[in-house]
Coordinates of C-alpha atoms in Angstrom, one line a residue:
Chain R
M212 CA 145.0 125.5 81.6
S213 CA 147.1 128.3 83.0
D214 CA 150.8 128.1 83.8
K215 CA 150.2 129.7 87.1
F216 CA 150.0 127.7 90.3
I217 CA 151.0 128.0 94.0
L218 CA 151.3 125.7 97.0
A219 CA 151.8 127.4 100.4
L220 CA 152.0 125.6 103.8
H221 CA 152.6 126.1 107.4
G222 CA 153.7 123.6 110.1
G223 CA 152.5 125.7 113.0
A224 CA 153.3 129.0 114.7
F225 CA 155.4 128.8 117.9
Q226 CA 156.5 131.0 120.8
K227 CA 160.0 129.8 121.4
P228 CA 162.7 129.9 118.8
Q229 CA 165.0 126.9 118.7
D230 CA 166.8 124.7 116.1
Y231 CA 164.2 123.9 113.5
T232 CA 166.5 122.8 110.7
E233 CA 164.7 119.5 110.3
H234 CA 161.3 121.1 110.3
T235 CA 162.2 123.6 107.6
A236 CA 164.0 121.0 105.5
F237 CA 160.9 118.8 105.5
L238 CA 158.8 121.7 104.2
E239 CA 161.3 122.1 101.4
T240 CA 160.8 118.4 100.4
L241 CA 157.0 118.8 100.4
L242 CA 157.2 122.0 98.3
K243 CA 159.3 120.2 95.6
S244 CA 156.9 117.3 95.5
A245 CA 153.9 119.7 95.3
W246 CA 155.5 121.6 92.4
R247 CA 155.8 118.5 90.3
N248 CA 152.2 117.5 91.0
L249 CA 150.7 120.9 90.4
K250 CA 152.8 121.4 87.3
G251 CA 151.3 118.0 86.1
G252 CA 147.8 119.3 86.6
Q253 CA 146.9 118.1 90.1
A254 CA 143.8 119.7 91.6
A255 CA 144.2 122.2 94.4
L256 CA 142.2 120.0 96.8
D257 CA 144.4 117.0 96.2
A258 CA 147.5 119.1 96.5
V259 CA 146.6 120.5 100.0
I260 CA 145.5 117.1 101.2
E261 CA 148.8 115.6 100.1
A262 CA 150.9 118.3 101.8
V263 CA 148.9 118.0 105.0
V264 CA 149.1 114.2 105.0
G265 CA 152.9 114.6 104.6
M266 CA 153.1 116.9 107.6
E267 CA 150.7 114.7 109.7
D268 CA 152.8 111.6 109.0
S269 CA 156.2 113.3 109.6
G270 CA 155.8 113.6 113.4
L271 CA 157.6 116.9 113.2
Y272 CA 154.6 119.1 113.8
I273 CA 151.7 119.1 116.4
A274 CA 149.3 117.3 114.0
G275 CA 148.9 113.6 113.1
K276 CA 151.8 111.6 114.4
G277 CA 153.3 114.6 116.3
A278 CA 150.0 115.4 118.2
G279 CA 150.3 115.8 121.9
P280 CA 148.1 114.1 124.5
N281 CA 145.3 116.0 126.2
S282 CA 145.0 116.2 130.0
E283 CA 143.7 112.6 130.2
G284 CA 146.4 111.2 128.0
D285 CA 144.1 110.8 125.0
Y286 CA 145.0 112.0 121.5
E287 CA 142.1 114.0 120.1
L288 CA 142.5 115.4 116.6
D289 CA 140.8 118.0 114.6
A290 CA 140.9 118.9 110.9
S291 CA 139.0 120.8 108.2
L292 CA 139.2 121.5 104.5
M293 CA 137.4 123.6 101.9
D294 CA 137.2 123.4 98.2
G295 CA 137.1 127.0 96.8
E296 CA 135.6 125.9 93.5
N297 CA 132.2 124.8 95.0
A298 CA 132.4 126.1 98.6
K299 CA 132.1 122.5 99.8
A300 CA 133.7 121.8 103.2
G301 CA 134.3 119.0 105.6
A302 CA 135.7 118.7 109.1
I303 CA 136.2 116.5 112.1
A304 CA 136.7 117.4 115.8
A305 CA 137.7 115.7 119.0
V306 CA 138.4 112.4 117.2
R307 CA 140.6 109.9 118.9
G308 CA 143.3 107.8 117.2
V309 CA 142.8 108.7 113.6
K310 CA 146.1 108.6 111.7
N311 CA 145.3 111.3 109.1
P312 CA 142.5 113.6 110.3
V313 CA 142.5 115.5 107.0
L314 CA 141.4 112.3 105.1
A315 CA 138.5 112.0 107.6
A316 CA 137.6 115.6 106.9
R317 CA 137.6 114.9 103.2
A318 CA 135.3 111.9 103.7
V319 CA 132.8 114.1 105.7
M320 CA 132.8 116.5 102.8
E321 CA 132.4 113.9 100.1
K322 CA 130.3 111.2 101.7
T323 CA 127.8 113.1 103.9
P324 CA 125.6 116.1 103.6
H325 CA 127.3 117.5 106.7
V326 CA 130.3 119.8 107.3
L327 CA 131.4 118.7 110.8
L328 CA 131.3 115.4 112.7
A329 CA 132.6 115.2 116.2
G330 CA 133.5 112.7 118.9
T331 CA 132.4 109.1 119.0
G332 CA 129.9 109.6 116.2
A333 CA 132.7 110.8 114.0
E334 CA 134.9 107.9 115.0
R335 CA 132.3 105.4 113.9
F336 CA 131.9 107.2 110.6
I337 CA 135.6 107.1 110.1
D338 CA 135.6 103.3 110.7
E339 CA 132.7 102.9 108.3
C340 CA 134.7 104.7 105.6
G341 CA 137.7 102.4 106.1
I342 CA 139.9 105.3 107.1
E343 CA 142.8 104.2 109.2
R344 CA 142.3 104.4 113.0
L345 CA 145.2 103.4 115.2
K346 CA 145.0 100.2 117.2
D347 CA 147.6 101.5 119.6
P348 CA 147.5 105.3 119.6
Q349 CA 150.0 105.5 122.6
A350 CA 152.6 103.7 120.5
Y351 CA 152.0 105.7 117.3
F352 CA 152.0 109.3 118.6
T353 CA 155.3 110.9 119.7
P354 CA 154.6 112.5 123.0
S355 CA 158.2 112.6 124.2
H356 CA 159.1 114.5 121.1
T357 CA 156.2 116.8 121.4
E358 CA 156.7 117.4 125.1
S359 CA 160.4 118.3 124.6
Q360 CA 159.4 120.6 121.7
V361 CA 156.5 122.3 123.4
P362 CA 156.5 122.0 127.2
K363 CA 153.1 121.4 128.6
A364 CA 153.4 124.4 130.9
S365 CA 153.8 126.7 128.0
G366 CA 150.3 126.0 126.8
S367 CA 151.7 125.7 123.3
H368 CA 149.5 124.9 120.3
G369 CA 150.5 123.5 117.0
T370 CA 148.8 123.0 113.7
V371 CA 149.6 122.4 110.0
G372 CA 147.9 123.8 107.0
A373 CA 148.2 124.0 103.2
L374 CA 146.8 126.1 100.5
A375 CA 146.9 125.7 96.7
L376 CA 146.0 127.4 93.5
D377 CA 146.0 124.9 90.7
R378 CA 146.4 125.4 87.0
D379 CA 142.6 125.4 86.5
G380 CA 142.5 128.5 88.7
N381 CA 140.9 126.6 91.6
L382 CA 141.8 127.2 95.2
A383 CA 141.7 124.9 98.3
A384 CA 142.6 125.1 101.9
A385 CA 143.2 122.4 104.6
T386 CA 144.2 122.6 108.3
S387 CA 144.9 119.8 110.8
T388 CA 146.0 119.8 114.4
G389 CA 146.6 117.8 117.5
G390 CA 145.6 120.8 119.4
L391 CA 147.0 122.2 122.6
V392 CA 149.3 119.9 124.5
G393 CA 147.7 119.1 127.8
K394 CA 144.4 120.5 126.6
K395 CA 141.2 119.7 128.4
A396 CA 139.5 116.6 127.0
G397 CA 136.9 117.6 124.4
R398 CA 138.5 121.0 123.8
V399 CA 138.0 122.0 120.2
G400 CA 140.0 124.9 118.8
D401 CA 139.8 126.8 115.6
S402 CA 141.3 124.1 113.3
P403 CA 138.0 122.2 112.4
I404 CA 136.0 125.4 112.1
I405 CA 135.3 126.8 108.6
G406 CA 135.8 130.5 108.8
A407 CA 138.0 130.4 111.9
A408 CA 141.0 128.4 110.7
T409 CA 140.1 127.4 107.1
W410 CA 138.6 129.3 104.2
A411 CA 138.7 128.9 100.4
D412 CA 136.5 130.5 97.7
R413 CA 137.1 131.5 94.1
D414 CA 139.3 134.4 95.1
L415 CA 141.5 133.3 98.0
A416 CA 142.4 130.6 100.5
I417 CA 143.5 130.9 104.1
S418 CA 144.8 128.6 106.9
T419 CA 145.6 129.7 110.5
T420 CA 147.7 128.5 113.4
G421 CA 148.2 129.6 117.0
F422 CA 146.1 130.1 120.1
G423 CA 142.9 128.8 118.6
E424 CA 140.4 130.5 120.9
Y425 CA 141.5 133.9 119.7
F426 CA 141.1 132.9 116.1
M427 CA 137.6 131.5 116.8
R428 CA 136.4 134.7 118.5
A429 CA 137.9 136.7 115.6
V430 CA 136.5 134.4 112.9
A431 CA 140.0 135.0 111.6
A432 CA 140.1 133.2 108.2
Y433 CA 136.8 134.6 107.1
D434 CA 137.7 138.0 108.4
V435 CA 140.7 138.1 106.0
R436 CA 138.3 137.3 103.2
A437 CA 135.8 139.9 104.3
L438 CA 138.3 142.6 104.6
C439 CA 139.5 141.9 101.0
A440 CA 136.1 141.3 99.5
Y441 CA 134.1 144.1 101.2
K442 CA 136.6 146.7 102.2
G443 CA 139.0 146.3 99.2
Q444 CA 142.0 145.7 101.4
T445 CA 145.0 143.9 99.9
L446 CA 145.8 140.4 101.1
E447 CA 148.8 141.8 102.9
S448 CA 146.8 144.5 104.7
A449 CA 143.9 142.2 105.6
T450 CA 146.2 139.5 107.0
A451 CA 148.0 142.1 109.1
T452 CA 144.7 143.6 110.3
V453 CA 143.5 140.3 111.6
L454 CA 146.7 139.2 113.2
D455 CA 147.2 142.5 114.9
G456 CA 143.7 142.3 116.2
I457 CA 144.4 138.9 117.7
K458 CA 147.7 140.1 119.2
D459 CA 146.0 143.2 120.7
A460 CA 143.3 140.9 122.3
G461 CA 146.1 138.9 124.0
G462 CA 146.4 136.1 121.5
W463 CA 149.2 134.9 119.2
G464 CA 149.7 132.9 116.1
G465 CA 149.9 133.2 112.3
L466 CA 148.3 132.5 109.1
I467 CA 149.0 131.8 105.5
A468 CA 146.9 133.2 102.7
I469 CA 147.0 133.2 98.9
N470 CA 144.8 134.6 96.2
K471 CA 144.1 134.1 92.5
Q472 CA 146.3 137.0 91.5
G473 CA 149.3 135.2 92.9
D474 CA 149.7 137.1 96.2
I475 CA 151.1 135.0 99.0
R476 CA 151.2 136.0 102.7
L477 CA 153.0 133.9 105.4
D478 CA 152.6 136.1 108.5
Y479 CA 152.7 135.6 112.2
R480 CA 152.7 137.5 115.6
C481 CA 155.0 135.3 117.7
A482 CA 158.5 133.9 117.6
G483 CA 158.1 132.1 114.3
M484 CA 156.1 129.8 112.1
H485 CA 157.1 126.9 110.0
R486 CA 156.1 128.1 106.6
G487 CA 156.9 127.9 102.9
F488 CA 155.6 128.3 99.4
V489 CA 156.4 127.4 95.8
R490 CA 155.2 128.9 92.6
E491 CA 155.3 127.8 89.0
D492 CA 158.9 129.0 88.7
G493 CA 159.9 126.2 91.1
A494 CA 161.9 128.3 93.5
T495 CA 161.0 127.2 97.0
Y496 CA 160.9 129.4 100.1
A497 CA 160.9 127.6 103.5
R498 CA 161.6 129.1 106.9
S499 CA 160.8 128.6 110.5
L500 CA 162.4 131.6 112.2
P501 CA 162.0 135.2 111.1
D502 CA 163.8 136.2 107.9
A503 CA 167.2 137.8 108.6
Chain I
M22 CA 121.7 154.0 132.0
S23 CA 119.8 154.4 128.8
D24 CA 116.0 153.8 128.5
K25 CA 116.6 151.8 125.3
F26 CA 116.6 148.0 125.3
I27 CA 115.6 145.1 123.1
L28 CA 115.0 141.4 123.3
A29 CA 114.6 139.5 120.1
L30 CA 114.2 135.7 119.8
H31 CA 113.5 132.9 117.5
G32 CA 112.2 129.4 118.1
G33 CA 113.5 128.0 114.8
A34 CA 112.7 128.3 111.1
F35 CA 110.6 125.7 109.4
Q36 CA 109.6 124.5 106.0
K37 CA 106.0 123.4 106.6
P38 CA 103.3 125.9 107.8
Q39 CA 100.9 124.5 110.4
D40 CA 99.0 125.6 113.5
Y41 CA 101.7 127.2 115.6
T42 CA 99.4 129.1 118.0
E43 CA 101.0 127.5 121.1
H44 CA 104.5 128.2 119.9
T45 CA 103.8 131.9 119.1
A46 CA 101.9 132.4 122.4
F47 CA 104.9 131.1 124.4
L48 CA 107.2 133.6 122.7
E49 CA 104.8 136.3 123.8
T50 CA 105.2 135.1 127.4
L51 CA 109.0 135.2 127.2
L52 CA 109.0 138.7 125.7
K53 CA 106.8 140.1 128.5
S54 CA 109.1 138.6 131.1
A55 CA 112.2 139.8 129.3
W56 CA 110.7 143.3 129.1
R57 CA 110.4 143.4 132.9
N58 CA 113.9 142.1 133.5
L59 CA 115.6 144.4 131.0
K60 CA 113.7 147.4 132.2
G61 CA 114.9 146.5 135.7
G62 CA 118.5 146.6 134.5
Q63 CA 119.2 143.0 133.6
A64 CA 122.4 142.4 131.6
A65 CA 122.1 141.4 128.0
L66 CA 123.9 138.1 128.6
D67 CA 121.5 137.1 131.4
A68 CA 118.5 138.1 129.3
V69 CA 119.5 135.9 126.3
I70 CA 120.3 133.0 128.6
E71 CA 116.9 133.3 130.4
A72 CA 115.0 133.4 127.1
V73 CA 116.9 130.4 125.7
V74 CA 116.4 128.4 128.9
G75 CA 112.7 129.2 128.7
M76 CA 112.5 127.9 125.1
E77 CA 114.7 124.8 125.9
D78 CA 112.5 123.9 128.8
S79 CA 109.2 124.4 127.0
G80 CA 109.6 121.4 124.8
L81 CA 107.9 123.4 122.0
Y82 CA 111.0 123.9 119.9
I83 CA 113.8 121.6 118.6
A84 CA 116.2 122.5 121.4
G85 CA 116.4 121.3 125.0
K86 CA 113.3 119.2 125.9
G87 CA 112.0 119.4 122.4
A88 CA 115.2 118.0 120.8
G89 CA 114.9 115.1 118.4
P90 CA 116.9 111.9 118.5
N91 CA 119.8 111.2 116.1
S92 CA 120.0 108.2 113.9
E93 CA 121.1 106.1 116.9
G94 CA 118.4 107.3 119.2
D95 CA 120.7 109.5 121.2
Y96 CA 120.0 113.1 122.0
E97 CA 123.1 115.2 121.1
L98 CA 122.8 118.9 121.8
D99 CA 124.7 122.0 120.8
A100 CA 124.7 125.6 122.0
S101 CA 126.8 128.8 121.9
L102 CA 126.7 132.3 123.3
M103 CA 128.7 135.5 122.9
D104 CA 129.0 138.5 125.1
G105 CA 129.4 141.6 122.9
E106 CA 130.9 143.7 125.6
N107 CA 134.1 141.7 125.8
A108 CA 134.0 139.4 122.8
K109 CA 134.0 136.4 125.1
A110 CA 132.3 133.2 123.9
G111 CA 131.4 129.7 125.0
A112 CA 129.9 126.7 123.3
I113 CA 129.3 123.0 123.5
A114 CA 128.8 120.4 120.8
A115 CA 127.5 116.9 120.5
V116 CA 126.8 116.6 124.2
R117 CA 124.3 113.9 125.3
G118 CA 121.6 114.4 127.9
V119 CA 122.3 117.9 129.1
K120 CA 119.0 119.7 130.1
N121 CA 120.0 123.2 129.3
P122 CA 122.8 123.3 126.7
V123 CA 123.0 127.1 126.9
L124 CA 124.0 126.9 130.6
A125 CA 126.8 124.6 129.7
A126 CA 128.0 127.0 127.0
R127 CA 128.0 129.8 129.6
A128 CA 130.2 127.6 131.9
V129 CA 132.7 127.0 129.1
M130 CA 132.9 130.7 128.6
E131 CA 133.2 131.6 132.3
K132 CA 135.2 128.7 133.7
T133 CA 137.7 127.7 131.0
P134 CA 140.1 129.4 128.7
H135 CA 138.3 127.6 125.8
V136 CA 135.5 128.5 123.5
L137 CA 134.2 125.1 122.5
L138 CA 134.1 121.7 124.2
A139 CA 132.7 118.7 122.5
G140 CA 131.6 115.1 123.1
T141 CA 132.4 113.0 126.2
G142 CA 135.1 115.5 127.4
A143 CA 132.4 118.2 127.4
E144 CA 130.0 115.9 129.3
R145 CA 132.6 115.4 132.0
F146 CA 133.1 119.1 132.3
I147 CA 129.4 119.7 132.6
D148 CA 129.2 117.1 135.4
E149 CA 132.1 118.8 137.2
C150 CA 130.3 122.1 137.0
G151 CA 127.2 120.6 138.6
I152 CA 125.1 121.5 135.5
E153 CA 122.1 119.2 135.2
R154 CA 122.5 116.1 133.1
L155 CA 119.5 113.9 132.6
K156 CA 119.5 110.5 134.3
D157 CA 116.9 109.3 131.8
P158 CA 117.2 111.2 128.6
Q159 CA 114.6 109.0 126.8
A160 CA 112.0 109.9 129.3
Y161 CA 112.8 113.6 129.4
F162 CA 112.9 114.5 125.7
T163 CA 109.7 114.6 123.6
P164 CA 110.4 112.7 120.5
S165 CA 106.8 111.9 119.7
H166 CA 106.0 115.6 119.7
T167 CA 109.1 116.3 117.7
E168 CA 108.5 113.6 115.2
S169 CA 104.9 114.7 114.5
Q170 CA 106.1 118.3 114.2
V171 CA 109.0 117.6 111.9
P172 CA 108.9 114.3 110.2
K173 CA 112.3 112.6 110.0
A174 CA 112.0 112.3 106.2
S175 CA 111.8 116.1 105.9
G176 CA 115.3 116.5 107.2
S177 CA 114.0 119.3 109.3
H178 CA 116.2 121.2 111.6
G179 CA 115.2 123.4 114.6
T180 CA 117.0 125.8 116.8
V181 CA 116.2 128.6 119.3
G182 CA 118.1 131.8 119.8
A183 CA 117.9 135.1 121.6
L184 CA 119.5 138.5 121.3
A185 CA 119.5 141.4 123.7
L186 CA 120.6 145.0 124.0
D187 CA 120.5 146.1 127.6
R188 CA 120.2 149.5 129.2
D189 CA 124.0 149.7 129.6
G190 CA 124.2 149.5 125.8
N191 CA 125.7 146.0 125.8
L192 CA 124.7 143.3 123.4
A193 CA 124.6 139.5 123.7
A194 CA 123.6 136.5 121.6
A195 CA 122.8 132.8 122.3
T196 CA 121.8 129.9 120.2
S197 CA 120.7 126.3 121.2
T198 CA 119.6 123.3 119.2
G199 CA 118.8 119.6 119.3
G200 CA 119.9 119.6 115.7
L201 CA 118.5 117.8 112.7
V202 CA 116.0 115.1 113.6
G203 CA 117.5 111.7 112.6
K204 CA 120.9 113.3 112.1
K205 CA 124.0 111.2 111.9
A206 CA 125.6 110.7 115.3
G207 CA 128.3 113.2 115.9
R208 CA 126.9 115.7 113.4
V209 CA 127.6 119.2 114.5
G210 CA 125.7 122.0 112.8
D211 CA 126.1 125.8 112.9
S212 CA 124.6 126.4 116.3
P213 CA 127.7 125.9 118.4
I214 CA 129.9 127.8 116.0
I215 CA 130.8 131.4 116.8
G216 CA 130.5 133.3 113.5
A217 CA 128.2 130.7 111.8
A218 CA 125.1 130.8 114.1
T219 CA 126.1 133.2 116.9
W220 CA 127.7 136.6 116.9
A221 CA 127.7 139.6 119.3
D222 CA 130.1 142.6 119.5
R223 CA 129.7 146.3 120.5
D224 CA 127.5 147.1 117.5
L225 CA 125.2 144.2 116.7
A226 CA 124.1 140.7 117.6
I227 CA 122.9 137.8 115.5
S228 CA 121.5 134.3 115.9
T229 CA 120.6 131.9 113.0
T230 CA 118.4 128.9 112.4
G231 CA 117.8 126.5 109.5
F232 CA 119.9 124.0 107.4
G233 CA 123.1 124.5 109.5
E234 CA 125.6 123.3 106.9
Y235 CA 124.7 126.2 104.6
F236 CA 125.1 128.7 107.4
M237 CA 128.5 127.1 108.3
R238 CA 129.8 127.3 104.7
A239 CA 128.5 130.9 104.5
V240 CA 129.9 131.9 108.0
A241 CA 126.5 133.5 108.1
A242 CA 126.4 135.4 111.4
Y243 CA 129.8 136.9 110.9
D244 CA 129.0 137.7 107.3
V245 CA 126.1 139.9 108.4
R246 CA 128.5 141.7 110.7
A247 CA 131.2 142.1 108.0
L248 CA 128.7 143.4 105.4
C249 CA 127.6 146.1 108.0
A250 CA 131.0 146.9 109.3
Y251 CA 133.1 146.8 106.2
K252 CA 130.6 147.5 103.4
G253 CA 128.4 149.9 105.2
Q254 CA 125.2 147.9 104.5
T255 CA 122.2 148.4 106.7
L256 CA 121.2 145.6 109.0
E257 CA 118.2 144.9 106.7
S258 CA 120.3 144.7 103.6
A259 CA 123.1 142.6 105.1
T260 CA 120.6 140.1 106.5
A261 CA 118.9 139.8 103.1
T262 CA 122.2 139.4 101.3
V263 CA 123.3 136.5 103.6
L264 CA 119.9 134.7 103.5
D265 CA 119.5 135.2 99.7
G266 CA 123.0 133.7 99.3
I267 CA 122.1 130.7 101.4
K268 CA 118.9 130.2 99.4
D269 CA 120.7 130.5 96.1
A270 CA 123.1 127.8 97.3
G271 CA 120.2 125.5 97.9
G272 CA 119.8 126.1 101.7
W273 CA 117.0 127.5 103.7
G274 CA 116.5 129.1 107.2
G275 CA 116.4 132.4 108.9
L276 CA 118.1 134.7 111.3
I277 CA 117.5 137.4 113.8
A278 CA 119.7 140.5 114.1
I279 CA 119.7 143.6 116.2
N280 CA 122.0 146.6 116.5
K281 CA 122.9 149.3 118.9
Q282 CA 120.9 151.8 116.9
G283 CA 117.7 149.8 117.6
D284 CA 117.3 148.2 114.3
I285 CA 115.7 144.7 114.5
R286 CA 115.5 142.1 111.7
L287 CA 113.6 138.8 111.9
D288 CA 114.1 137.4 108.4
Y289 CA 113.8 134.0 106.8
R290 CA 113.8 132.1 103.5
C291 CA 111.4 129.3 104.1
A292 CA 107.7 128.8 105.2
G293 CA 108.2 130.6 108.5
M294 CA 110.1 131.1 111.7
H295 CA 109.0 131.4 115.3
R296 CA 110.1 134.9 116.1
G297 CA 109.5 137.9 118.2
F298 CA 110.8 141.0 119.8
V299 CA 110.1 143.6 122.5
R300 CA 111.5 147.1 122.9
E301 CA 111.4 149.5 125.8
D302 CA 107.8 150.6 124.9
G303 CA 106.6 147.1 125.9
A304 CA 104.7 146.3 122.7
T305 CA 105.4 142.7 121.8
Y306 CA 105.6 141.3 118.3
A307 CA 105.5 137.5 118.0
R308 CA 104.7 135.4 114.9
S309 CA 105.4 132.0 113.4
L310 CA 103.9 132.3 110.0
P311 CA 104.5 135.2 107.5
D312 CA 102.9 138.5 108.3
A313 CA 99.6 138.9 106.5

């Protein structure tokens, strides 16, 4: 077992800088907890799920409790995860009223031969698995908070994600979102799409956030991987190439990426991104706005 | 305007060879029609949609009329398309009772800022667009045909797809499926996923078919593109690399790929694939079983 480990996370990219003290402080808390767990030998997959569940439950980010309603007032959630050790993956899309979408994505990966379940079929599967669905979604989600944070007219998106390298050298990635506030019912962004928002293999792990359609058309997460694996780019260069391409196409957002060598990228093309990481030395980095 | 053009199509990969005379002959008909249209200056996007609509309506393949019911007896359909000229894309997933899924995917691309709509939200959008939804799906779809062709127990999948290079040098790709016969309700395979089943840019176009979960985890269509663009592989080599990887992982299926230079690949790792192409010279190639 190696001494080396990493947890990196994001709580969404945003277009409007404001006071994000609370958001940044919460990432810090998650990083400290993740450090203890990974130090104790926790598997990468468990670590990313725990971090994402923490962000989903916090109500601070546009995922889980903090999700915004779609144009019909429903809360439709998406999530995906990938286990780099065995290339297994699971995802759910357009699922109403699930408390922790990332747990549903894990159930798809572990209990079915499928990668992605969507809509009412996915909801029935979640119920069969005994994963918590909300009896009163309107009471649970925090639209007033979300709406003040990201005005509907801004077309803002929000997402959370986490990546881990564990002491066995395995990597994992997870992404979860409430999607675009005021989005069209049934709209599925990049978050539940393996290769668009989420990727993990034996070399690296990636999770994205931002204007999802641009990340889907760019196959953003996998493109970072391909630029590293096929073109020999560094993680820094590959991340910049993909984000610059999205910006040039008219999109915006960010991504986090880590690799087995210990490189960490938390990069974005917009006002800021809730982001952080911790390594084996225990020093935490957490920011929302650009570094001074 | 160039003299050069291509239409390539597939009607699904399969694991069990049998008498596919009718399936192969129908591809021939589509290729002849596509040759006339492309020769007359038809755009690549229109050509792939016309070919896919033809296959959807034929009832011969596991897409459109030939779709199989899921485990609950519903017909849930998926489709996607991409316009290589401008990198625009549209897709629908887990939509019940739509006659031509590829037309719904086109509407998502042209009438919304989104790439993918799923489930009941997508169904309402389709109704708003005036795209045909079936009043009596059970009467329209041809389960007896499908079931005899691909026994439920075999876990067979089927999909159709088309690629075109038009005389303006533009490329397009489209994929449509009824998914796995007897699939879990809500299961979404690779067909509606940009980068997994469908890809088109200014250099090449790709559409896949087979055990979708393996193509999703491999980000198969985009990986062919990345191997060509970043590693300098030929279309033949990139296609073989991706399909061999899927086979090694335990999956099966095939894909069609064309590029601007006029290369055409119709390759598979299973018993066969309904497949064909035509170029500007008008000679058609259509096969279901392996070449002698």
